[in-house]
Backbone as a chain_set.jsonl record, in Angstrom:
{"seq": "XXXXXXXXXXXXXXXXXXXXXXXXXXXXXXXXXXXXXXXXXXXXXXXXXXXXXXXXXXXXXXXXXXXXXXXXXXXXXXXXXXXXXXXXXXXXXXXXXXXXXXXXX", "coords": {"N": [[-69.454, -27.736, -43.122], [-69.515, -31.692, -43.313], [-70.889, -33.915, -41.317], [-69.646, -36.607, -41.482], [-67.486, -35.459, -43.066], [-65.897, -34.24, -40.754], [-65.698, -35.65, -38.977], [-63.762, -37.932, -40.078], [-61.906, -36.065, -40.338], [-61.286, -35.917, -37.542], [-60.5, -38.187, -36.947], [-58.06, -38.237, -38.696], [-56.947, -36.068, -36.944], [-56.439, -37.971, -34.708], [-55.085, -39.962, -35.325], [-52.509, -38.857, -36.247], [-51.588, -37.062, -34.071], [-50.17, -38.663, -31.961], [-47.978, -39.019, -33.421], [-44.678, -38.687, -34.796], [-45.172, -36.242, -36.098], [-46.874, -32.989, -37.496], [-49.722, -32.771, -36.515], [-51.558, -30.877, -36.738], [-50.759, -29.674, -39.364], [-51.835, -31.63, -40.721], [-54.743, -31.393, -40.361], [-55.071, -29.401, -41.964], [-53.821, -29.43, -44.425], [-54.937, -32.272, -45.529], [-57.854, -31.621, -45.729], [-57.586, -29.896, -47.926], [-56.381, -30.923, -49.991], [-58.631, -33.364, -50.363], [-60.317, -31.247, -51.495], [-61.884, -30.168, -49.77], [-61.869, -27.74, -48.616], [-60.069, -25.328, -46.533], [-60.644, -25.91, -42.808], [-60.893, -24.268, -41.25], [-59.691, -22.078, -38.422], [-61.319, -22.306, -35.461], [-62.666, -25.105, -36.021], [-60.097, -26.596, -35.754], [-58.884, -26.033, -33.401], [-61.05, -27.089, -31.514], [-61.12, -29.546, -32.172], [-58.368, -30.312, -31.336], [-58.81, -29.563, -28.614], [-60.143, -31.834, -27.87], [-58.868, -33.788, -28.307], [-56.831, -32.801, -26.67], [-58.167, -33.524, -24.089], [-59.14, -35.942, -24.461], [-56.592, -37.736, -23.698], [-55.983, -36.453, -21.334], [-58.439, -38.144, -19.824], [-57.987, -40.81, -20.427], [-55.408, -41.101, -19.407], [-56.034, -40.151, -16.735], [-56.434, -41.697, -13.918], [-53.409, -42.295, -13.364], [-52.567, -40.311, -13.459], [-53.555, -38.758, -11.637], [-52.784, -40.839, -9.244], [-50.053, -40.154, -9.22], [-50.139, -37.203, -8.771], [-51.683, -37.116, -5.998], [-49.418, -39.204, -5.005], [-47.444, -37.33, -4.773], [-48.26, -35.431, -3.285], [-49.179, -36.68, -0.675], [-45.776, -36.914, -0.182], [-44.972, -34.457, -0.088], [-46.13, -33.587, 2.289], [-45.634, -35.704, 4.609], [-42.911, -35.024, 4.247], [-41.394, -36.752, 2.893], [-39.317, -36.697, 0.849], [-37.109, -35.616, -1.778], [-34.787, -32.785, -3.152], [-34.155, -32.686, -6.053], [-30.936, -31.612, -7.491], [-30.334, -28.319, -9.079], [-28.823, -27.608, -11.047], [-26.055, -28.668, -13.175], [-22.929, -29.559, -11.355], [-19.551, -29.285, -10.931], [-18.45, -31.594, -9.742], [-21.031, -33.244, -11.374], [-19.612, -33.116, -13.563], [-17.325, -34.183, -13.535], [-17.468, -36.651, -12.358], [-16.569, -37.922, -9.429], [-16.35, -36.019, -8.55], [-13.513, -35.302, -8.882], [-12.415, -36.745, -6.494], [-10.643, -39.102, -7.125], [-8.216, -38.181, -8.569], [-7.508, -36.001, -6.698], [-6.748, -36.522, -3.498], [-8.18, -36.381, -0.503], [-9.941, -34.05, -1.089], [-12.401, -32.302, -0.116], [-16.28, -31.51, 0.187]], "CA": [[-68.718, -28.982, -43.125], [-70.507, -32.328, -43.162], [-70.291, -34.626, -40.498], [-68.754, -37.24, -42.015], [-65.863, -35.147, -43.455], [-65.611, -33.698, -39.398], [-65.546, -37.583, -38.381], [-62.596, -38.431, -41.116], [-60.701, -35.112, -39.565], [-61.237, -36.232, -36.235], [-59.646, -39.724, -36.986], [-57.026, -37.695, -38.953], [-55.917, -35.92, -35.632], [-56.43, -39.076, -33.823], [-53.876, -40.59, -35.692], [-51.125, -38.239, -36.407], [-51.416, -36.437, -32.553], [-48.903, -39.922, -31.443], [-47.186, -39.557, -34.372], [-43.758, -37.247, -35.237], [-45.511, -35.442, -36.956], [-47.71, -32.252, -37.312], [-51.785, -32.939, -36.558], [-52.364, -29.283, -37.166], [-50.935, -29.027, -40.393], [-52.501, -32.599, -41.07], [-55.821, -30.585, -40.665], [-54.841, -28.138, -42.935], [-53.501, -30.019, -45.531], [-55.98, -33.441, -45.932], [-59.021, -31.017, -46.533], [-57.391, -29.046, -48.932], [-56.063, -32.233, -51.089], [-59.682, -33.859, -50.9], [-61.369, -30.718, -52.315], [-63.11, -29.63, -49.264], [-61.253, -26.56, -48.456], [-59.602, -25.316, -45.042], [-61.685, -26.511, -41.946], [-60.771, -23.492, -40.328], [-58.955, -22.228, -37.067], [-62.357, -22.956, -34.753], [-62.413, -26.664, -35.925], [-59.111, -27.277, -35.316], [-58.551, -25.879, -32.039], [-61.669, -27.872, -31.367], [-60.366, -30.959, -32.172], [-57.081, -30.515, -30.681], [-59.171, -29.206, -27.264], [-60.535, -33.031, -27.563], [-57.456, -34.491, -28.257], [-56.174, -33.387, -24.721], [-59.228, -34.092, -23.257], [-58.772, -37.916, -24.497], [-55.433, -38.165, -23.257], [-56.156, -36.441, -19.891], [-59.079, -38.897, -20.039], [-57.284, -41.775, -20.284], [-54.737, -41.06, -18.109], [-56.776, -39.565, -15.555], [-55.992, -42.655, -12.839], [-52.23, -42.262, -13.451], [-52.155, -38.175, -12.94], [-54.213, -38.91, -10.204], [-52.134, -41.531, -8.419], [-49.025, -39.138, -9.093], [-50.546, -36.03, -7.85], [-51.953, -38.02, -4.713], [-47.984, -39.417, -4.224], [-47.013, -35.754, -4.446], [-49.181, -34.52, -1.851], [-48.544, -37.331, 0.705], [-44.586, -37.031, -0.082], [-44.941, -33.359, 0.545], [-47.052, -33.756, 3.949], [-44.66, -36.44, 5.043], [-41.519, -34.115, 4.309], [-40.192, -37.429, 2.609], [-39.022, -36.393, -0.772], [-35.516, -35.098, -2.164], [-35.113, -31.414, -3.975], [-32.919, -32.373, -6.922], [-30.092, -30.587, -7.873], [-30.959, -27.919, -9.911], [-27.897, -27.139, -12.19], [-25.134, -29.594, -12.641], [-21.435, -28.132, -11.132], [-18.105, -29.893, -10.875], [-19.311, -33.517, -9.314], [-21.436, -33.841, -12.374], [-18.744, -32.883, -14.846], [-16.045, -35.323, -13.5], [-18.13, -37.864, -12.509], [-16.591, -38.472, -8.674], [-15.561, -34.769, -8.138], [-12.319, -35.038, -8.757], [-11.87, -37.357, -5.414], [-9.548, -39.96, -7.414], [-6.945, -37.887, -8.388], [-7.379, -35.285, -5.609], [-7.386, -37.004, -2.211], [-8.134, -35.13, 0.61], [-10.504, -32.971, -1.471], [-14.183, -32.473, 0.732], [-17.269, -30.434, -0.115]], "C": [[-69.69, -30.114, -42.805], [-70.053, -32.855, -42.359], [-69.753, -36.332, -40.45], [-66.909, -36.772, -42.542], [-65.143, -34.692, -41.878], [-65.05, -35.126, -38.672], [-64.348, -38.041, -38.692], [-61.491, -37.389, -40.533], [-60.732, -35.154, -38.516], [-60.852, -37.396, -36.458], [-58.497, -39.008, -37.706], [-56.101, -37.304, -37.687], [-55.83, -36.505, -34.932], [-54.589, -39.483, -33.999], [-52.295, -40.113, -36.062], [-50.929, -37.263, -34.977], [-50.092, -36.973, -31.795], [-48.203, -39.98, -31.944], [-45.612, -38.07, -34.482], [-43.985, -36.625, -35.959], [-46.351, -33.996, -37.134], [-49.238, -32.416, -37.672], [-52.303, -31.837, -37.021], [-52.262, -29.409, -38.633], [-51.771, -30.632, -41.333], [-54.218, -32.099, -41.635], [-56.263, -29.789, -41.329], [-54.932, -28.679, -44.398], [-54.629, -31.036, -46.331], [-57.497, -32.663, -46.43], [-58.895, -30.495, -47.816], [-57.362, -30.156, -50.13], [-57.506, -32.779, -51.705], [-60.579, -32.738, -51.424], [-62.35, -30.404, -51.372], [-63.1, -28.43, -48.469], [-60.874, -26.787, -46.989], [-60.588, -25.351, -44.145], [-61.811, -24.797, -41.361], [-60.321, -23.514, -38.606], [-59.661, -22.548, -35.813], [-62.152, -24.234, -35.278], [-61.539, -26.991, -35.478], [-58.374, -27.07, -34.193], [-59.554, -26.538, -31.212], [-61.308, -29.294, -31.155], [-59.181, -31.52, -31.469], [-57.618, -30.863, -29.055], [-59.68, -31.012, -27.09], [-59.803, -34.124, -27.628], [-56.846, -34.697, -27.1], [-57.106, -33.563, -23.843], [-59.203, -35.458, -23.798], [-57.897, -38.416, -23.483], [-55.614, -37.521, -21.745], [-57.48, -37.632, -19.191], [-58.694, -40.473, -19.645], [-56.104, -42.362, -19.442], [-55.091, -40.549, -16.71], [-56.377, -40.618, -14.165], [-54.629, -42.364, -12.473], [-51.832, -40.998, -13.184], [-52.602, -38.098, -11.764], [-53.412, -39.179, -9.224], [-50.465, -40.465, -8.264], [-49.417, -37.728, -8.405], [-50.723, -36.408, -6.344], [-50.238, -38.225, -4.034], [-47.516, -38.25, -3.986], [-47.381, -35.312, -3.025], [-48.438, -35.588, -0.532], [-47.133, -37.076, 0.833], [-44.164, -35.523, 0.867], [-45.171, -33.603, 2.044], [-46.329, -34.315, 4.878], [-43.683, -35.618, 5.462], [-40.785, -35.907, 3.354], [-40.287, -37.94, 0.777], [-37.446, -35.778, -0.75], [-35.777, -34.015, -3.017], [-33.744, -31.996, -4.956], [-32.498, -31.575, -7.382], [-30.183, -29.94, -9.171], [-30.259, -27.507, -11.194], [-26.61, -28.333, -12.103], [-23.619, -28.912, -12.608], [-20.407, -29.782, -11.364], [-18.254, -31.228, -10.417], [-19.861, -33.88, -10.489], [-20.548, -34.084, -13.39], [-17.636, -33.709, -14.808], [-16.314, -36.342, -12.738], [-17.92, -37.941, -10.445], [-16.115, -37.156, -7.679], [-14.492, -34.7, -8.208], [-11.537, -35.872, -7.339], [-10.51, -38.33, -5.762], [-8.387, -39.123, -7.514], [-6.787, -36.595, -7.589], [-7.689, -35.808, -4.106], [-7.142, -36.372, -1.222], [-9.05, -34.167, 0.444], [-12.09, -32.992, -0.998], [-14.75, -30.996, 0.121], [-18.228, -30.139, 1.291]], "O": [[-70.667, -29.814, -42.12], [-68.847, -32.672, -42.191], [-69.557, -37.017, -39.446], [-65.805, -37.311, -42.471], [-63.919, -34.784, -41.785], [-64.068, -35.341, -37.962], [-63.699, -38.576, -37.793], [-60.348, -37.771, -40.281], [-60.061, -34.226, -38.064], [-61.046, -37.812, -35.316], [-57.525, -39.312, -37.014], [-55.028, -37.813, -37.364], [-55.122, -36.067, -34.025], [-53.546, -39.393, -33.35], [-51.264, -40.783, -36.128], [-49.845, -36.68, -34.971], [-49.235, -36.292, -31.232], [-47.33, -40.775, -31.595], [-45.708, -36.863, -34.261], [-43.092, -36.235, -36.712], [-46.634, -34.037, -35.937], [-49.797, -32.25, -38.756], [-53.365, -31.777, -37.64], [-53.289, -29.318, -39.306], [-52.181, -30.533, -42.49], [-54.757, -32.291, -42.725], [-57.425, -29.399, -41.444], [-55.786, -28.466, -45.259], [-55.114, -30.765, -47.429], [-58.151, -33.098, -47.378], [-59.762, -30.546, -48.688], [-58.198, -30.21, -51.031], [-57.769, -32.783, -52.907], [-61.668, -33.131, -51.844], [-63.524, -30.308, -51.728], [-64.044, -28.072, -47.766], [-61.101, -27.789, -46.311], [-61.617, -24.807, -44.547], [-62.908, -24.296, -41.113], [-60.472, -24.423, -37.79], [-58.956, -23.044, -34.934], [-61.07, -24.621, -34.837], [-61.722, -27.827, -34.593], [-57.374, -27.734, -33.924], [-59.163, -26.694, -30.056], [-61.25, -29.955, -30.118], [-58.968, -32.678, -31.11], [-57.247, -31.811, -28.362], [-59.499, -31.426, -25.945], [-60.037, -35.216, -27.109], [-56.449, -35.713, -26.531], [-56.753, -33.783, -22.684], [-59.339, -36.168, -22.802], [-58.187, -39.243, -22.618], [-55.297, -38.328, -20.872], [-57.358, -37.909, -17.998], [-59.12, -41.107, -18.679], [-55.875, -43.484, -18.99], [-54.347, -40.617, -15.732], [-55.916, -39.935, -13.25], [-54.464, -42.147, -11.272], [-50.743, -40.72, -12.682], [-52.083, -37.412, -10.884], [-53.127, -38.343, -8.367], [-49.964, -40.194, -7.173], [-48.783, -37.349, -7.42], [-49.901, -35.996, -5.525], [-49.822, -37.688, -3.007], [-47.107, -38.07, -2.839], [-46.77, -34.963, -2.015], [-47.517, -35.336, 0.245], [-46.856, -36.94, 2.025], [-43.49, -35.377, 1.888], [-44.247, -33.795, 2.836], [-46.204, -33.737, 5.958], [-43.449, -35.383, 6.648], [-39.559, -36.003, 3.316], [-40.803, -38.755, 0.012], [-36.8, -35.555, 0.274], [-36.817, -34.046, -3.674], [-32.57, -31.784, -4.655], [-33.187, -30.652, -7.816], [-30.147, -30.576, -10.225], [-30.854, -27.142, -12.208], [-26.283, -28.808, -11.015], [-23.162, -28.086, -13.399], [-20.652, -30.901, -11.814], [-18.004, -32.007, -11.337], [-19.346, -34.899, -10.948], [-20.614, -35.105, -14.075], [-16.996, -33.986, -15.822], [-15.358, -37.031, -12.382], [-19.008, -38.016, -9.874], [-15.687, -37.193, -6.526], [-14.088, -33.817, -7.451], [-10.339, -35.71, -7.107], [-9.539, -38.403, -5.008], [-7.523, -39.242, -6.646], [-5.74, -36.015, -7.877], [-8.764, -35.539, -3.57], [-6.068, -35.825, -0.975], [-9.254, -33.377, 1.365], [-12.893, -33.722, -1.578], [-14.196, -29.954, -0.229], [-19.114, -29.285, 1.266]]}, "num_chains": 1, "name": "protein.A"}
């Protein structure tokens, strides 16, 4: 593969990675069309592997600062365990308190 056509399929999965769409088969497909056959499954797990290394990259400050709040929230103790399934409160909004009064959990 030359490294120009590697360059053009690395701006390929740039651009369809953000997109609704499939980057893989983008990789698949755009070689085949221009006549320069399949890149193969090494390139394109390559490319992908640099794909989330961009995006962890880029967000790296922001995973950071969230991991970091994690930890202190933990350490603290001051965090909330949300509820992990939703029961009868979720499903009628107030539990059923309006037209059952008197009714405690």
């Amino acid at each position: 593969m030359e490294y120009l056509q590697a360059i053009f399929l690395g701006f390929v999965q740039g651009v369809t990675e953000f997109l609704p769409i499939s980057s893989t088969a983008h990789l698949k497909v755009v070689p085949v069309v221009l006549g320069w056959g399949d890149p193969g499954i090494t390139f394109t797990a390559i490319v992908q592997l640099g794909s989330i290394g961009a995006v962890l990259w880029y967000f790296a400050a922001d995973l950071w600062a969230i991991a970091r709040g994690c930890g202190v929230a933990l350490l603290r103790g001051r965090y909330d365990v949300p509820e992990v399934s939703p029961g009868p409160r979720d499903w009628f909004g107030d539990g059923g308190r309006s037209w059952r009064p008197g009714l405690t959990y």
